[in-house]
Amino acid sequence: MYKIKKAEKLTGPNYLMVVEAPRIAKHCLPGQFIIAKEDEKGERIPLTICDYDREEGTITIVFQPIGASTEKFTRLKAGDSFRDFVGPLGKPSELCTDDLEEVKKKKILFVAGGVGAAPVYPQVKWLHEHGIEADVIIGGRTKELILLEDEMKAVAGNVYITTDDGSYGRTGVVTKVIEDLVQNEGKSYDLCVAIGPMIMMKFTCMTTKKLNIPTVVSMNPIMVDGTGMCGACRLTVGDEVKFACVDGPEFDGHLIDFDAAMKRQMMYKTEEGRALLKVREGDTHHGGCGNCGGDE
Amino acid sequence: MADVLKKVPVREQAPKVRAANFEEVCLGYNKEEAMEEAARCINCKNAKCVGGCPVSINIPAFIHEVKEGNIEEAYKIISESSALPAICGRVCPQESQCEGKCIRGIKGEPVSIGKLERFVADWARENGIKPPAPAAANGRKVAVIGSGPAGLTCAGDLAKLGYDVTIFEALHEPGGVLVYGIPEFRLPKNKVVAAEVENVKSLGVKIETNVIIGKSTTIDELLNDEGFEAVFIGSGAGLPMFMGIPGENANGVFSANEYLTRNNLMKAFLDDYDTPIARGKKVAVVGGGNVAMDAARTALRLGAEVHIVYRRSEAELPARVEEVHHAKEEGVIMDLLTNPVEILVDENDAVKGMKCVRMELGEPDASGRRRPVEIPGSEFEMELDTVIMSLGTSPNPLISSTTIGLDINKRKCIIADEETGKTSKEGVYAGGDAVTGAATVILAMGAGKAAAKGIHEFLSDKK
Ligand SMILES: Cc1cc2nc3c(=O)[nH]c(=O)nc-3n(C[C@H](O)[C@H](O)[C@H](O)COP(=O)(O)OP(=O)(O)OC[C@H]3O[C@@H](n4cnc5c(N)ncnc54)[C@H](O)[C@@H]3O)c2cc1C
Ligand SMILES: Cc1cc2nc3c(=O)[nH]c(=O)nc-3n(C[C@H](O)[C@H](O)[C@H](O)COP(=O)(O)OP(=O)(O)OC[C@H]3O[C@@H](n4cnc5c(N)ncnc54)[C@H](O)[C@@H]3O)c2cc1C
Ligand code: SF4
Ligand code: FES
C-alpha cells in the first residue's frame, strides 16, 4: 500500500497528491511517470511524476479527472492509500541525462498545455538546479486552468501565461505565443519541449517545424503494464514502431504521426469519459492550451 | 470393467457450456477415478517416465501411493521434486514429456500422469496439507527477480535451505505468465495459482510487488546497498513481436500479451473490474502456439466468432494437442496454410478486415519443418473487427541493459550455465524464459531449481 500524504484540489478540474513511494523517489528523474492502481478492481493509470522528494521518499502527481478511473481518484484523501504505485517508468528527459555542458549551451523553451504544466515543472526545476534558466509558456483555455504558475516562476527564466479567452495573461493559443516570441519579440530557441493534450502538441510541432526549432513531445497513449510487455502504447515514430512506455514517453515531435496516435487514444474512451469530455470541452483532449485546433 | 489400454476419462465441462464461461474446462479426477487410473501403472523398475520429467519426479512411487489411496504420502513424494504440482499437472505438455515415455503408451494410452499429479496437488490443497517446513534460518539474503515459475521455484528451494529470500515483481500480482498469460479456464487464479504462491510464502519467502528491477532499483544496488549476497533473474520473455505489415497499429489490433493481460490479470471479463477490453464480433488470432489458442478461446468466451490464422498446416501447430482439440470443440475455426499480408482499416483507423494469402508446404527448412511458401495469386480478404497477434515473445532488455557485466546473446537472452544458472556476473544467476526464450513452465521450474543449487554452492564456498 502506498500512502497518500497530501491530497489537494488545485484550480480548475485538477488535483495534486503527494504519495509515499520511497523506491520511486530515490530513483526517478524528470520525464518519467508512474502507474497507479487504486484498489483490487481498479485499472492501471499512468501519470507523470510532477515532483519528488528523495529525503521524504515521496512522489507528487497532478491529474485531471477525465473518466471513470481518474474520477475515482478524486475521492481519495490524505491518509488513504493506492493499492499499487509503480515506477519510475519510461526514459528520463534527455535534458537530464545528456552531457550537461552541451545542455547549457542551448536556449530552451517549454510549452505546457493545461495539465501538461505538471510534467513540465520537474524538468524546468531540474535545469534550474543545474544553473540553466529555461523559458516557459503556460497555456489554458481560461484563467482557472493555469496551473503551477508560482512554482514555475520560481525556477524558470521567463514565464509567459496565455489564455484563449484572454481572462489572464496574453490572449490566444500557445502556438500564437511561440510565433510572437520568435518572430516579433526577438527570441530564439534551440530546443522546444511541448507537453499537454495531443492536439496541442500536434499544433505546437507544426509551428516549431515552420520556425525550424527541434521539438520534443511527451506522448500519452493508452497503457496497460507500462513495462514493455504488451504494446498497447505503440506509436509510429518516423518509420519505426515504438513502445511509448519504454522507448519514450518523450520523442522527436516532428516524427510523430499525431493523427494516428489520437485515434488510438480514443479506443477505450468510456461513454462516461466521452460525456465528461464533452461537458468540459476544450479542457482535455483539445484544449487546456487553448482551442489550438478544435475538433478534429 | 474399463479398458486397461485406455486412460480413465477425465470429466470436463461440455463444449457448448464452457465456450460461454471462464470456469475451468477440465474438472479433474475424483479419488475413485484417480485410484483406478493409478492401477494402470505397472510400476516399472527402470521407469522411463521419470527420465521424461524435467524435474525428475519419482512418478512410479507417487502413483503407487495413489493406487493405495495414500494421497498425503503421494503429495510428499511429488513435493520433493516439484514446488508447483497443481500448476504443472494442468499446463505441462505431458504428451512430449513423462507420458511420452510411458511404457503403457507403446500399446495403448500412457498412464495419465499429469491428471494424477493434479489430483494429488488439488487434494492436498483442499485438505490443508502444506509443503514441509524450511530448515533453520541462516540469515543470508538472496534476491529473486520475477515471480513466474522460475522465480517461485528458486525462491522456494532457497527458503527450504534456510535463506532469507525476497522476490521482486514488476507487476501488481505475483505469478508471471501464470497470472497474466494462461487464462482462468485452464488455470484458475485464486484457487490454484494464489494458493501455490501462498505455499511458497509459507516457507518464509517475501514478495515485493510493483518493483521493476532496472527502474525502481538495480541489481548492482541490491548487491551493494541492500545486503543481498546473490541474485536470481527469472524475468521471463515478455516482449511481444509484431509482423511489421501495414495497418498493424490500427485500433482493434492487439498483441496476445495485451489481450490476455487485460482479461486475466486485470479481469476485464468481469463487470465490476475497471479495465476495459474490446469485445470483438469477428476476431482473427494470428499464430499457432499455446498463446494463440489461449487468446482465441478467450475471445470466443467474450462472445466473438474466432479464426486461428496460421501459415503452416495442423501437423506443425506448436500448441499442445489437448489445447487445439479443446479450441476446435469449442468452435474456434482453423484457417491453416494462411498468412496475413495487410490489416485493412476504415476511416477511423479501426480494423475492418485482413488481406491474406494462401500457402503450401515446400521443402523442409533448417528446423526440419516444411517451409510454407505463398501460392501466387491466392490473395483474399477476411472481414474482421479485431486481430490478435500471437507471434511469440522475446526477453525484455531492461535488466541486461542496466546491469554492468551481464552478458546476453544475439537473441537478447541472458547467457547462463545450464547446470548452475551462473551468469557472466559474479553472484548473479538466471533461468527460465529469460535464458531460453519462451519455453515451458516446467523447464522454467527446472532452471529455478538448478540455480537454487548453484547459489547454495556459491554461498557455501564464499562463507
Ligand atoms: C505517460 C503518461 C503520462 C500521463 N500523465 C498524466 C498526468 O500527469 N496528468 C494527467 O491528468 N493525465 C496524465 N496522463 C493521462 C492519464 O493517464 C489519463 O487521463 C487516464 O488514463 C484516463 O483514465 P480514465 O479511466 O479516468 O478515463 P477514461 O476516458 O474512462 O479512460 C478509459 C481508458 O482509456 C485510457 N485513456 C483514456 N485517455 C487517456 C489518455 N489521455 N492517456 C492515456 N490513456 C488514456 C485509460 O487508461 C483507460 O484504459 C498520462 C498518460 C500517459 C500515458
Ligand atoms: C498465454 C501463454 C500460455 C502458455 N501456456 C503454456 C502451457 O500450457 N504449458 C507450459 O508449459 N507453458 C506455457 N506457456 C509458457 C510458460 O508460461 C513460460 O515458459 C513460463 O511461465 C516461464 O516462466 P518464467 O518464470 O521464466 O517467466 P514468467 O512466467 O514470464 O515470469 C517472469 C516474471 O518476471 C517479472 N519481471 C520481468 N521483468 C522484471 C523486472 N525487470 N523486474 C521485476 N520483475 C520482472 C514479470 O512481470 C513476470 O512476473 C505459456 C505462455 C503464455 C504466455
Ligand atoms: S513408465 Fe508408465 S507404467 Fe511405467 S512407471 Fe512410469 S507411469 Fe508407470
Ligand atoms: S504499456 Fe504495455 S508495452 Fe507499453
PDB file of C-alpha atoms in Angstrom, chain B residues 45 74 139 155 172 180 184 188 250 260 284 295 324 331 367 375 379 394 413:
ATOM      1  CA  LYS B  45      11.763 -50.828 -12.220  1.00  0.00           C
ATOM      2  CA  ALA B  74       1.867 -39.186  -2.737  1.00  0.00           C
ATOM      3  CA  GLY B 139      20.275 -15.123   7.902  1.00  0.00           C
ATOM      4  CA  ALA B 155      12.863 -18.867  -4.018  1.00  0.00           C
ATOM      5  CA  HIS B 172       0.996  -5.891  -9.009  1.00  0.00           C
ATOM      6  CA  TYR B 180      -1.285 -12.643 -16.818  1.00  0.00           C
ATOM      7  CA  GLU B 184      -8.627 -18.816 -15.888  1.00  0.00           C
ATOM      8  CA  PRO B 188      -7.810 -20.925 -12.007  1.00  0.00           C
ATOM      9  CA  ALA B 250      -4.884   0.251 -36.169  1.00  0.00           C
ATOM     10  CA  LEU B 260      -4.574 -11.755 -22.250  1.00  0.00           C
ATOM     11  CA  ALA B 284      -8.613 -13.422 -36.103  1.00  0.00           C
ATOM     12  CA  ALA B 295      -6.196 -15.817 -26.979  1.00  0.00           C
ATOM     13  CA  VAL B 324      -6.033 -27.487 -30.153  1.00  0.00           C
ATOM     14  CA  GLY B 331     -15.935 -23.730 -32.133  1.00  0.00           C
ATOM     15  CA  SER B 367      14.369 -26.691 -38.248  1.00  0.00           C
ATOM     16  CA  ILE B 375       0.658 -19.591 -53.648  1.00  0.00           C
ATOM     17  CA  GLU B 379      -4.886 -13.299 -52.035  1.00  0.00           C
ATOM     18  CA  SER B 394      11.458 -12.225 -26.530  1.00  0.00           C
ATOM     19  CA  CYS B 413      18.610 -13.936 -23.839  1.00  0.00           C
TER      20      CYS B 413
END
